[in-house]
CSV table of C-alpha atoms and ligand atoms in Angstrom, one decimal:
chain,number,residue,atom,x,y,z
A,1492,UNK,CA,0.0,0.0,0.0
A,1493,UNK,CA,1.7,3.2,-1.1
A,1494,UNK,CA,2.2,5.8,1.9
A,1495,UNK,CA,2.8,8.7,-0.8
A,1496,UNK,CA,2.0,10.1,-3.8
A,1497,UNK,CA,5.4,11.3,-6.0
A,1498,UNK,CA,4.9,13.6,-9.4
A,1499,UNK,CA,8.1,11.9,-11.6
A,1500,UNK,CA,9.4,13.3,-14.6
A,1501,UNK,CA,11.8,11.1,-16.1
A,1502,UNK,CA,12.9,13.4,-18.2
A,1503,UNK,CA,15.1,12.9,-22.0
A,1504,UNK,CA,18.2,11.7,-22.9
A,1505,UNK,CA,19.7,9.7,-19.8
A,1506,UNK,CA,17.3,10.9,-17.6
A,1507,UNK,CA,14.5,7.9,-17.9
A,1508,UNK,CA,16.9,5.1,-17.4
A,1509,UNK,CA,18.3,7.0,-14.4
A,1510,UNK,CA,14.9,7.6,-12.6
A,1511,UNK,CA,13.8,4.0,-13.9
A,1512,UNK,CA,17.2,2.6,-12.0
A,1513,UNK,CA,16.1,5.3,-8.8
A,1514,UNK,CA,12.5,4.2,-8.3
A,1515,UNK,CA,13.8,0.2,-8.4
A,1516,UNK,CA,16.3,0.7,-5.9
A,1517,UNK,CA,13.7,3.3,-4.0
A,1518,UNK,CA,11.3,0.5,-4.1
A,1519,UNK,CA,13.6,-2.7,-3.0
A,1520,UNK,CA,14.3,-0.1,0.4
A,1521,UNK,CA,10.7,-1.0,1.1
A,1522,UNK,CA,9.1,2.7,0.5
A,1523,UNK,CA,5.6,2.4,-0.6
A,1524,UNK,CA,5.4,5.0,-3.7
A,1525,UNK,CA,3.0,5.8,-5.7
A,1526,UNK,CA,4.2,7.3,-8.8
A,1527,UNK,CA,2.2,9.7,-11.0
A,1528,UNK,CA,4.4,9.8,-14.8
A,1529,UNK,CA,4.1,13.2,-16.2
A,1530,UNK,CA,6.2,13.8,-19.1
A,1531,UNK,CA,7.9,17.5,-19.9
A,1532,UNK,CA,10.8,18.2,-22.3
A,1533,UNK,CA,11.2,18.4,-26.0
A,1534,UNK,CA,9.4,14.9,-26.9
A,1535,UNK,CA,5.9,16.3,-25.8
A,1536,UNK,CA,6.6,19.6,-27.9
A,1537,UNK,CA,4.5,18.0,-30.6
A,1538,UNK,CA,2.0,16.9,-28.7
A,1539,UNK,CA,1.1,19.7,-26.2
A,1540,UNK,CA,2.4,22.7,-28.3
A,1541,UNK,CA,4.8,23.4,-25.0
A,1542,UNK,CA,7.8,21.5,-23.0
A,1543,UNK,CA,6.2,22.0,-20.1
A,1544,UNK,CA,2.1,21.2,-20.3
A,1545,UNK,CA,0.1,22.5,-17.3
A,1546,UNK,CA,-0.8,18.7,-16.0
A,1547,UNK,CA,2.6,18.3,-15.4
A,1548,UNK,CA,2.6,21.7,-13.4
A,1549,UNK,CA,-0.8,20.2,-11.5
A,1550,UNK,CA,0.3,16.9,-10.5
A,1551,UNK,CA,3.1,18.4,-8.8
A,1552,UNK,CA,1.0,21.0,-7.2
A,1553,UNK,CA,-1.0,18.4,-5.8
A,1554,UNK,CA,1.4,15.8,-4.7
A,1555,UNK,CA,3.7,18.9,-3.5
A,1556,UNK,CA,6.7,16.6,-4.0
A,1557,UNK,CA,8.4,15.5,-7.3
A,1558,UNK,CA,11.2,14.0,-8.4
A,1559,UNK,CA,13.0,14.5,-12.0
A,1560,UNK,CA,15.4,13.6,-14.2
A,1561,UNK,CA,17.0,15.9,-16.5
A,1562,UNK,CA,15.2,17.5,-19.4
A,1563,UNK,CA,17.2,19.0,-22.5
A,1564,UNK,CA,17.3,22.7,-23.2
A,1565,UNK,CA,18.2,23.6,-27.1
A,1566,UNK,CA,21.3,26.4,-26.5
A,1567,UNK,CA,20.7,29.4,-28.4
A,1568,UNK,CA,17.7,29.0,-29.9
A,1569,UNK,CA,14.5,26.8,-29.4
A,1570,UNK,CA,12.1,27.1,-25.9
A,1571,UNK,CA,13.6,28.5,-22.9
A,1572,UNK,CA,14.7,25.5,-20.3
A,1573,UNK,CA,11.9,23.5,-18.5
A,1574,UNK,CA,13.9,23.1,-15.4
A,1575,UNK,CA,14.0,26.9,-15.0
A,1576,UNK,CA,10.2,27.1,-16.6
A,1577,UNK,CA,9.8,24.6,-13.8
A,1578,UNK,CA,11.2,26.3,-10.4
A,1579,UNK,CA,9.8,29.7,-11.4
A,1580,UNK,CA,6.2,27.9,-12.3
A,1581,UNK,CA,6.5,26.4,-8.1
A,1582,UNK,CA,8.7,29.2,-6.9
A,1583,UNK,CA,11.1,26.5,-5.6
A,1584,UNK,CA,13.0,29.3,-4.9
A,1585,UNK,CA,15.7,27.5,-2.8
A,1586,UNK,CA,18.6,24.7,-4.9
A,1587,UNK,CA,20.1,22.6,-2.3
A,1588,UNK,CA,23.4,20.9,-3.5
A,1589,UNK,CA,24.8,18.8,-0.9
A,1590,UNK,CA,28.7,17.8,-2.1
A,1591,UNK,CA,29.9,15.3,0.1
A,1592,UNK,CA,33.0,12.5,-0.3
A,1593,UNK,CA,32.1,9.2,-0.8
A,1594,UNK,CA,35.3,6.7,-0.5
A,1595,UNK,CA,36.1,4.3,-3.6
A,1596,UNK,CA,34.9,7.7,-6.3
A,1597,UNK,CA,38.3,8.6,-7.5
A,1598,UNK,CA,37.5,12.0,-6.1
A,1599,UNK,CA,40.7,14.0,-5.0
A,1600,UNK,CA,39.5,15.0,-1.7
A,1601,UNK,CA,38.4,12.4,1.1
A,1602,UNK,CA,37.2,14.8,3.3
A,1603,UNK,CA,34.1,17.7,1.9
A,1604,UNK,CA,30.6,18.0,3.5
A,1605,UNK,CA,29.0,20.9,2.4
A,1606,UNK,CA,26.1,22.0,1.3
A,1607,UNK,CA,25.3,24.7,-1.8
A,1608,UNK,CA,22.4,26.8,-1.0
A,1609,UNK,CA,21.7,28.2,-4.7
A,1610,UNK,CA,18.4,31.4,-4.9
A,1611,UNK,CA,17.0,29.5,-7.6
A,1612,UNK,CA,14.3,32.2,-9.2
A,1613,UNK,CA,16.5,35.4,-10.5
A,1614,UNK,CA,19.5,36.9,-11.3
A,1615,UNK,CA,20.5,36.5,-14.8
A,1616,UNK,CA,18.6,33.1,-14.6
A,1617,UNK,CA,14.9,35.0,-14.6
A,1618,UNK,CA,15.0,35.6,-18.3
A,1619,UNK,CA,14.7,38.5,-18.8
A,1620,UNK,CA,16.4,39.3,-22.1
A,1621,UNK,CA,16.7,41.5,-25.2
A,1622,UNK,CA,17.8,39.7,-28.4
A,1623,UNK,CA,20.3,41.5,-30.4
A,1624,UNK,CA,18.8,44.2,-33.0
A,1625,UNK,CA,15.2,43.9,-31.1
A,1626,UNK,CA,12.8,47.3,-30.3
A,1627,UNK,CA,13.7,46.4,-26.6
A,1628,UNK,CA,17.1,46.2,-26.9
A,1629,UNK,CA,17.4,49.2,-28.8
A,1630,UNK,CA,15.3,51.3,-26.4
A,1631,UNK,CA,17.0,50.1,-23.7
A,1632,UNK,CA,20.3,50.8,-24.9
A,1633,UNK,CA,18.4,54.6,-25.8
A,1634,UNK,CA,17.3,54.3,-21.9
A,1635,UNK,CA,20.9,53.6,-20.1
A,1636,UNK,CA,22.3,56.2,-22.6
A,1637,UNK,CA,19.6,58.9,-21.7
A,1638,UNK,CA,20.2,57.7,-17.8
A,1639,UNK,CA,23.7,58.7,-18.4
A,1640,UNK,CA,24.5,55.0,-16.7
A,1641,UNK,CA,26.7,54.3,-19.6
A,1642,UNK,CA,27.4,53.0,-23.8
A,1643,UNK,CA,25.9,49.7,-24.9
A,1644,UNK,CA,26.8,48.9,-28.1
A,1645,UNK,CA,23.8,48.7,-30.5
A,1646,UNK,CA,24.9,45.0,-31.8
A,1647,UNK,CA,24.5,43.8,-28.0
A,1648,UNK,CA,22.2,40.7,-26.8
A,1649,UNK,CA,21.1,42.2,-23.1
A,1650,UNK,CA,20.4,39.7,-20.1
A,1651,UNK,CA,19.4,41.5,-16.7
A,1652,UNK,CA,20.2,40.5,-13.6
A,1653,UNK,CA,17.8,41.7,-11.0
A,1654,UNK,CA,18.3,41.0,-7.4
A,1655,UNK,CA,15.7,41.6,-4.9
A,1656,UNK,CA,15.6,42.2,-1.0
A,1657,UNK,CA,12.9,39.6,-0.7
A,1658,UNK,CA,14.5,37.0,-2.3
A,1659,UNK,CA,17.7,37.5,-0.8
A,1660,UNK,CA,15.8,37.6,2.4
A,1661,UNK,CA,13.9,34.3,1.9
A,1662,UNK,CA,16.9,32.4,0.4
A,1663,UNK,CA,19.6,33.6,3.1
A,1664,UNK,CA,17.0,32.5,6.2
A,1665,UNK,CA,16.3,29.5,4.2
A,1666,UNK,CA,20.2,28.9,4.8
A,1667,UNK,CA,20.1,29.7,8.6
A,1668,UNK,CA,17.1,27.5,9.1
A,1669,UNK,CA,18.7,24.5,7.0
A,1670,UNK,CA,21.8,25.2,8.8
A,1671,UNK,CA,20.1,25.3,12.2
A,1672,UNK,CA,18.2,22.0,11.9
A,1673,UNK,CA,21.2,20.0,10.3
A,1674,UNK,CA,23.6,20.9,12.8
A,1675,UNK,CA,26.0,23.4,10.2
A,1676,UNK,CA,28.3,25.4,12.2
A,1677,UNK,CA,29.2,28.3,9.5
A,1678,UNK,CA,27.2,29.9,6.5
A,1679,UNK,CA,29.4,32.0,3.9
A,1680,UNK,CA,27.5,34.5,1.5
A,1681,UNK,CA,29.0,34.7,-2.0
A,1682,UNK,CA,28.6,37.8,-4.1
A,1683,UNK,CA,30.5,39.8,-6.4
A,1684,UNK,CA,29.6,42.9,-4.6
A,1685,UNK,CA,32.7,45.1,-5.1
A,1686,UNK,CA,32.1,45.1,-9.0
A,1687,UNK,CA,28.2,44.6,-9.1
A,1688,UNK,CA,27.5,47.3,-6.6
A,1689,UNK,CA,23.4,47.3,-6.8
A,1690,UNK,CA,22.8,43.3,-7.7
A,1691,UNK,CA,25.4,41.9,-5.7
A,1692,UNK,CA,25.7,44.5,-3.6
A,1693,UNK,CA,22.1,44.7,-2.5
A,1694,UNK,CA,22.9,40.7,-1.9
A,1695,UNK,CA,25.9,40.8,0.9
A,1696,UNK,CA,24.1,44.0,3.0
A,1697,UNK,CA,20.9,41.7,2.9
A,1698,UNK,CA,22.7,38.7,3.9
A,1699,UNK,CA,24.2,40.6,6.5
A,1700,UNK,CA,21.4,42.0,7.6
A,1701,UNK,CA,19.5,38.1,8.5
A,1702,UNK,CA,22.6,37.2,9.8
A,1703,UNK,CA,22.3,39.3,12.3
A,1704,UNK,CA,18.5,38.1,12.5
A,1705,UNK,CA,20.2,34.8,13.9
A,1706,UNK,CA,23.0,36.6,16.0
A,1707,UNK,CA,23.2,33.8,19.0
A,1708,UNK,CA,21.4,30.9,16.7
A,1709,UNK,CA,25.0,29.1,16.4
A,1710,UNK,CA,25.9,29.4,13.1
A,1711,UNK,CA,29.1,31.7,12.5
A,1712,UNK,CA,28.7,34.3,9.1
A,1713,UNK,CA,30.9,35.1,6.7
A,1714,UNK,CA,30.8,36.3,3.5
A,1715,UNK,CA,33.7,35.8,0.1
A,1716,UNK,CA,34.1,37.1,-3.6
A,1717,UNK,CA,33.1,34.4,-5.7
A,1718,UNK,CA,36.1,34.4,-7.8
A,1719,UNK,CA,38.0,33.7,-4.3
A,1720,UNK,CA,35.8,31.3,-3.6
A,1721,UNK,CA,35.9,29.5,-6.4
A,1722,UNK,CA,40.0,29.0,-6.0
A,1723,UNK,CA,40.0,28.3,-2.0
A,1724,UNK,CA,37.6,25.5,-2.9
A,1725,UNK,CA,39.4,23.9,-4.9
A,1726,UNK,CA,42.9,24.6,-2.1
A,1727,UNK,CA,41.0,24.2,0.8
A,1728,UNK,CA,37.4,21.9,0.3
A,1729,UNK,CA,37.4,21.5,4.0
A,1730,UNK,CA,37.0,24.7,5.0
A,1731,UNK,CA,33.4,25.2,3.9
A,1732,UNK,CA,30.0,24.2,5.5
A,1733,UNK,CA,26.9,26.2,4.3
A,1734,UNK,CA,27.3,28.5,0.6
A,1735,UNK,CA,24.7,30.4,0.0
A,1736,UNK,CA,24.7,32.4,-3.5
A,1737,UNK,CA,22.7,34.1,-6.1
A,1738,UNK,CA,21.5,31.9,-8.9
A,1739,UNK,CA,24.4,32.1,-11.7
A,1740,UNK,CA,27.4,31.6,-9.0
A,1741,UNK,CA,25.0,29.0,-7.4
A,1742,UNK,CA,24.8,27.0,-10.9
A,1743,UNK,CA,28.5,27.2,-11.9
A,1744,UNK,CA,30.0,26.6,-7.9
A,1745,UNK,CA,28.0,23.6,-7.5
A,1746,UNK,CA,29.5,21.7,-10.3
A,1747,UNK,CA,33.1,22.6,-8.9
A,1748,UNK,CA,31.9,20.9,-5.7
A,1749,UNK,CA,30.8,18.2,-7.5
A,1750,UNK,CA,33.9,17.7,-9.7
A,1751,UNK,CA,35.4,17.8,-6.4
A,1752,UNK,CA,33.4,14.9,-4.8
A,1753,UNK,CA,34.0,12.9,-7.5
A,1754,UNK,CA,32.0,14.2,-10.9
A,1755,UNK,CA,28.2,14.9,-12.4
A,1756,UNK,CA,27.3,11.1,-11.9
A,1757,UNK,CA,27.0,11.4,-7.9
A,1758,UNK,CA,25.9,15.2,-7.1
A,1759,UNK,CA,22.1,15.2,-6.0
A,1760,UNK,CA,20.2,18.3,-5.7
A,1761,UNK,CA,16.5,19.8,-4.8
A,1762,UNK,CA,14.5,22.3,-5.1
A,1763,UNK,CA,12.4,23.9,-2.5
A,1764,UNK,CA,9.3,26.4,-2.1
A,1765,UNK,CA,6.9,27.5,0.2
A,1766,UNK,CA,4.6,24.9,-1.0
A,1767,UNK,CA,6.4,21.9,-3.4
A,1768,UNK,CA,9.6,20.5,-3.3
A,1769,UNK,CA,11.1,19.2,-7.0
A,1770,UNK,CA,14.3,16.6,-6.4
A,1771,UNK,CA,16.9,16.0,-9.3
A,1772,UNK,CA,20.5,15.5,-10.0
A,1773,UNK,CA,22.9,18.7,-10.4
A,1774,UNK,CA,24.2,17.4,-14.3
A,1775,UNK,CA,21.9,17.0,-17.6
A,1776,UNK,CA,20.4,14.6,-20.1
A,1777,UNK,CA,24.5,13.7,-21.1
A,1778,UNK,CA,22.4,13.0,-24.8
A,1779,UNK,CA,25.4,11.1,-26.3
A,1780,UNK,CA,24.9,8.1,-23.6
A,1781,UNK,CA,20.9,8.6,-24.1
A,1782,UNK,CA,19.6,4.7,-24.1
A,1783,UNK,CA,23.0,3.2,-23.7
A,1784,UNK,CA,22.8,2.1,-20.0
A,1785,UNK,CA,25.9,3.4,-19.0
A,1786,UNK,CA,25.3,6.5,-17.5
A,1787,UNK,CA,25.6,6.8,-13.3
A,1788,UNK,CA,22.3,7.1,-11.8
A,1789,UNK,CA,23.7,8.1,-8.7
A,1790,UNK,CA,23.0,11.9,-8.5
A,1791,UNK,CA,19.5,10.3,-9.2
A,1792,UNK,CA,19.4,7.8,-6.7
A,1793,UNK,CA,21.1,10.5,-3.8
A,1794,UNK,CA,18.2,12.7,-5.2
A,1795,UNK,CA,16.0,10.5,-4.2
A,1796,UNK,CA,17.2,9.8,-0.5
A,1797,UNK,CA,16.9,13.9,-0.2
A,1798,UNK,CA,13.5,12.8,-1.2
A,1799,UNK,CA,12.6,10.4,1.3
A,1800,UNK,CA,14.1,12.4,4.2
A,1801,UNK,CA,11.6,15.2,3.1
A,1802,UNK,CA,9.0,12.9,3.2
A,1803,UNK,CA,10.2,11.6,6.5
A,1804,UNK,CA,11.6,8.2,5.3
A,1805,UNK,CA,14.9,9.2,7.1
A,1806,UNK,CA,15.5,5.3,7.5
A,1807,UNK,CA,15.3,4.3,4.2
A,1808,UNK,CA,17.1,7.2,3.3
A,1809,UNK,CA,20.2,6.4,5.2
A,1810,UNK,CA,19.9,2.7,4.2
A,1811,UNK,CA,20.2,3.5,0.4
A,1812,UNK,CA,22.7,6.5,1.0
A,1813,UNK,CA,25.1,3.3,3.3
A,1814,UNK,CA,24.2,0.9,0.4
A,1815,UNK,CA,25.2,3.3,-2.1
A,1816,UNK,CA,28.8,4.0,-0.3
A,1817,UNK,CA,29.2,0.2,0.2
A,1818,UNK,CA,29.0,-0.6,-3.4
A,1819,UNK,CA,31.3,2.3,-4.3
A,1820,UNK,CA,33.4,1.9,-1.7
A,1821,UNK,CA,33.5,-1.8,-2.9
A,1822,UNK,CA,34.5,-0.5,-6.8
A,1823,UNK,CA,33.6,-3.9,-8.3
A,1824,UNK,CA,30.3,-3.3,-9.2
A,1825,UNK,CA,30.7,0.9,-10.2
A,1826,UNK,CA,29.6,2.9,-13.7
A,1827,UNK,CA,32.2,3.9,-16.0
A,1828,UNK,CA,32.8,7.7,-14.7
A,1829,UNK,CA,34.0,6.3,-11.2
A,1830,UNK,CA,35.7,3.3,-12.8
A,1831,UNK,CA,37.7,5.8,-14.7
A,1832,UNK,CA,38.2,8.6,-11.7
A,1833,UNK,CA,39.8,5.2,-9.7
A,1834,UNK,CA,42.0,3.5,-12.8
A,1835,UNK,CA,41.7,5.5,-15.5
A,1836,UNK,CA,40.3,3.0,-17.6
A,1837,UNK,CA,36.6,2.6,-17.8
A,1838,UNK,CA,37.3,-1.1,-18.3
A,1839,UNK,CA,35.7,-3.2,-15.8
A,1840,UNK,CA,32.6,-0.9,-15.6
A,1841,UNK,CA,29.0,-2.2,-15.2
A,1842,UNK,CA,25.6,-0.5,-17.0
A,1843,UNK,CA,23.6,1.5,-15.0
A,1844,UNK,CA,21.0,-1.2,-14.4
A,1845,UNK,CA,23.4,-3.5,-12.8
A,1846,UNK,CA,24.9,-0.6,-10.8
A,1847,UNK,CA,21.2,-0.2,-9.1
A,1848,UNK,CA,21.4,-3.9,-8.3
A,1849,UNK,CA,24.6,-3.9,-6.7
A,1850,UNK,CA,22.9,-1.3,-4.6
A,1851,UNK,CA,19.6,-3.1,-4.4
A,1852,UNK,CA,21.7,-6.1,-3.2
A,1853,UNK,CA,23.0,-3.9,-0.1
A,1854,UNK,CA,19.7,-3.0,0.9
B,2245,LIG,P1,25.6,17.0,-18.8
B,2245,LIG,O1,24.4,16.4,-19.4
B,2245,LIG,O2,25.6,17.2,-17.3
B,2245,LIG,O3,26.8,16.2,-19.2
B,2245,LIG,C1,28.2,16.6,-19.2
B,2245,LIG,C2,29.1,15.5,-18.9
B,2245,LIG,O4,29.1,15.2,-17.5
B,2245,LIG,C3,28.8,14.2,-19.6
B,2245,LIG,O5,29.3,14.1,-20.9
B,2245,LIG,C4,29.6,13.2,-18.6
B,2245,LIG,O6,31.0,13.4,-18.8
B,2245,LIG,C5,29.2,13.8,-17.3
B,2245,LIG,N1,27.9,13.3,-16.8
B,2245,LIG,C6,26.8,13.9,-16.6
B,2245,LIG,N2,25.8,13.1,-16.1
B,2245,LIG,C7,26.5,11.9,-15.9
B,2245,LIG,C8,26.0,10.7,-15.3
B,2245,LIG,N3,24.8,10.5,-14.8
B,2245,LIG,N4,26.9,9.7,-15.3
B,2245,LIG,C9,28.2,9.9,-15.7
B,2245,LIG,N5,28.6,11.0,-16.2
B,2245,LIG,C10,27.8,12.0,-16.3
B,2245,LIG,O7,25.9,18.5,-19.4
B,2245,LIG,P2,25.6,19.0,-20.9
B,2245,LIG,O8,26.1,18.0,-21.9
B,2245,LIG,O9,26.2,20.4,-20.8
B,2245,LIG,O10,24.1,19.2,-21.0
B,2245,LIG,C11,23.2,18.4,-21.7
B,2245,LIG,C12,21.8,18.9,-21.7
B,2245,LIG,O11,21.3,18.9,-20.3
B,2245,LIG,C13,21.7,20.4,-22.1
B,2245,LIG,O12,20.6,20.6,-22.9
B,2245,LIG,C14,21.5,21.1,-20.8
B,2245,LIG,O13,20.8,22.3,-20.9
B,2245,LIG,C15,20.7,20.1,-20.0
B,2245,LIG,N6,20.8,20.3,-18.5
B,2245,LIG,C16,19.6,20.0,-17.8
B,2245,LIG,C17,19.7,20.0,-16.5
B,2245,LIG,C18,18.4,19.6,-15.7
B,2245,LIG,O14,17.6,19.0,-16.3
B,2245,LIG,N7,18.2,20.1,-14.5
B,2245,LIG,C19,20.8,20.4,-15.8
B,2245,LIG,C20,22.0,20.7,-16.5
B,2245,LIG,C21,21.9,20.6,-17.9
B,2245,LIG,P3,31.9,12.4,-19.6
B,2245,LIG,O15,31.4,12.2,-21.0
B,2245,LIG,O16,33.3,13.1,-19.5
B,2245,LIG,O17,31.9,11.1,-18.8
């Protein structure tokens, strides 16, 4: 008898053997799950006239939890990306990116845990742009040029980047209270704000001003220029506990920490609002291993354990996140990427299938 209702999307390219290998080993850990299938991405284009049809948007409204794999976004040209479509539709305003070593990955560092806490909802990410040669773009560039704020070039693309004190507000306490209930001893604000005085800058004196909020809540505050950060991660992984940035530096620093903890095939990641919660893995549909069962569905499966412990199947949870570090740690049974991190062959590498039953077999 299933104890919840889940919304999946399984996604293109790698993503529906991935979620097909999660919701096995999700299963075998004895989680009754319902799953309601909704399909988004470009392969319902022709059928819906949009990548992202409004039942898909409903089902997740009403189960209030989903779990995804990832969906292709044409670069360029084309529709604008689902997965962004999809946390602005939910205002899943907070991206939580755990990075944390697993032994047996090939990873060079034995010792991260921290956690990226991305705002997820604007920035350059809200989409808010002006095509090269468009009437917006050209009064615009007439605007900033009246404003005396300075000389666009007329053959310019423009992408904004607002910032807001609400969001940075929501997404900075969202960082305290996450760090407060998982026992995090130190949050760091990222920013830019000596060059990007009003975006950036409107970012740090906000975070500054919550931490304050929290003064004698535990948690010690910091804050660091991303570029820095970016380069004492990679010298020093150890130092860090809780990140919390604006959405582009979010993006881009979560896939150093995961190339530190061993690569795309094992970083998880959610997304959380006020009301729904959408779970997926940091990397994309990888389309040139599409149908080839070879991708790792880890970052899928350690989605998926997020998952659970939001739904309150902390147990099962931990069981697949031990079972998942006993098979790597074990190396005999392990996907091509970590076959390669360890020996530098991918020689000796199982499909992604048989990976999920290693795991399934340490349940
Ligand atoms: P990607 O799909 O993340 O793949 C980049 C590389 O990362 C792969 O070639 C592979 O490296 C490695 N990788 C990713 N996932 C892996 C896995 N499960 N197992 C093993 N290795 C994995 O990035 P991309 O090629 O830049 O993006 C492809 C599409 O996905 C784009 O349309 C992009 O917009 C979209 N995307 C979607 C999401 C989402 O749905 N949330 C997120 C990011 C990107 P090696 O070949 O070196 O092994």
């Amino acid at each position: 008898m299933a104890q919840h209702t889940v919304t999946l999307i399984p996604g293109d390219g790698i993503g529906p053997e991935l979620t097909r290998a999660m919701t096995r080993v999700v299963e075998a850990a004895g989680v009754g799950i319902e799953w309601e299938v909704a399909e988004a991405g470009a392969d319902v284009m022709d059928k819906y006239g949009t990548p992202l049809p409004e039942h898909v948007l409903e089902s997740v409204r009403r189960n209030k939890v989903a779990i995804k794999g990832p969906i292709t976004t044409p670069v360029g040209t084309g529709f604008r990306s689902v997965n962004v479509a999809l946390r602005r539709e939910l205002d899943l305003y907070a991206c939580l990116r755990p990075a944390f070593s697993i032994r047996g990955s090939g990873a060079r560092y034995d010792d991260i845990d921290l956690v990226i806490v991305r705002e997820n909802t604007e920035d350059l990410y809200a989409g808010i742009e002006f095509a090269e040669g468009s009437d917006g773009a050209k009064r615009l560039i007439e605007f900033v040029a009246a404003e005396g704020a300075g000389t666009i070039r007329q053959d310019s693309g423009i992408s904004l980047k607002p910032i807001s004190i609400m969001r940075t507000q929501r997404i900075v306490r969202f960082a305290f209270d996450y760090a407060i209930a998982n026992g995090r001893k130190k949050i760091t604000a990222v920013h830019k704000a000596n060059i990007l005085k009003h975006s950036d800058g409107l970012f740090l004196r906000v975070a500054r001003e919550v931490a304050e909020e929290y003064a004698g809540a535990g948690v010690e505050f910091e804050d660091y220029i991303v570029d820095a950060t970016c380069m004492q991660l990679v010298l020093h992984p150890e130092w860090w506990d809780v990140l919390v940035l604006p959405n582009l530096y979010g993006d881009i620093v979560s896939d150093i920490c995961a190339g530190l903890v061993g690569g795309l095939g094992i970083a998880p990641g959610a997304n959380i609002g006020e009301e729904c919660a959408v779970f997926e893995p940091v990397h994309g549909s990888a389309p040139k291993y599409a149908g080839k069962d070879v991708a790792n569905p880890t970052a899928e499966i350690l989605s998926a354990t997020l998952m659970l412990k939001h739904l309150g199947e902390t147990e099962a949870a931990e069981r697949i996140l031990n079972a998942v570090r006993a098979v790597i740690g074990e190396g005999t049974h392990v996907t091509y990427d970590i076959k390669r991190s360890v020996t530098g062959s991918t020689e000796g590498s199982v499909g992604t299938q048989a990976y999920a039953d290693a795991i399934i077999g340490q349940l």
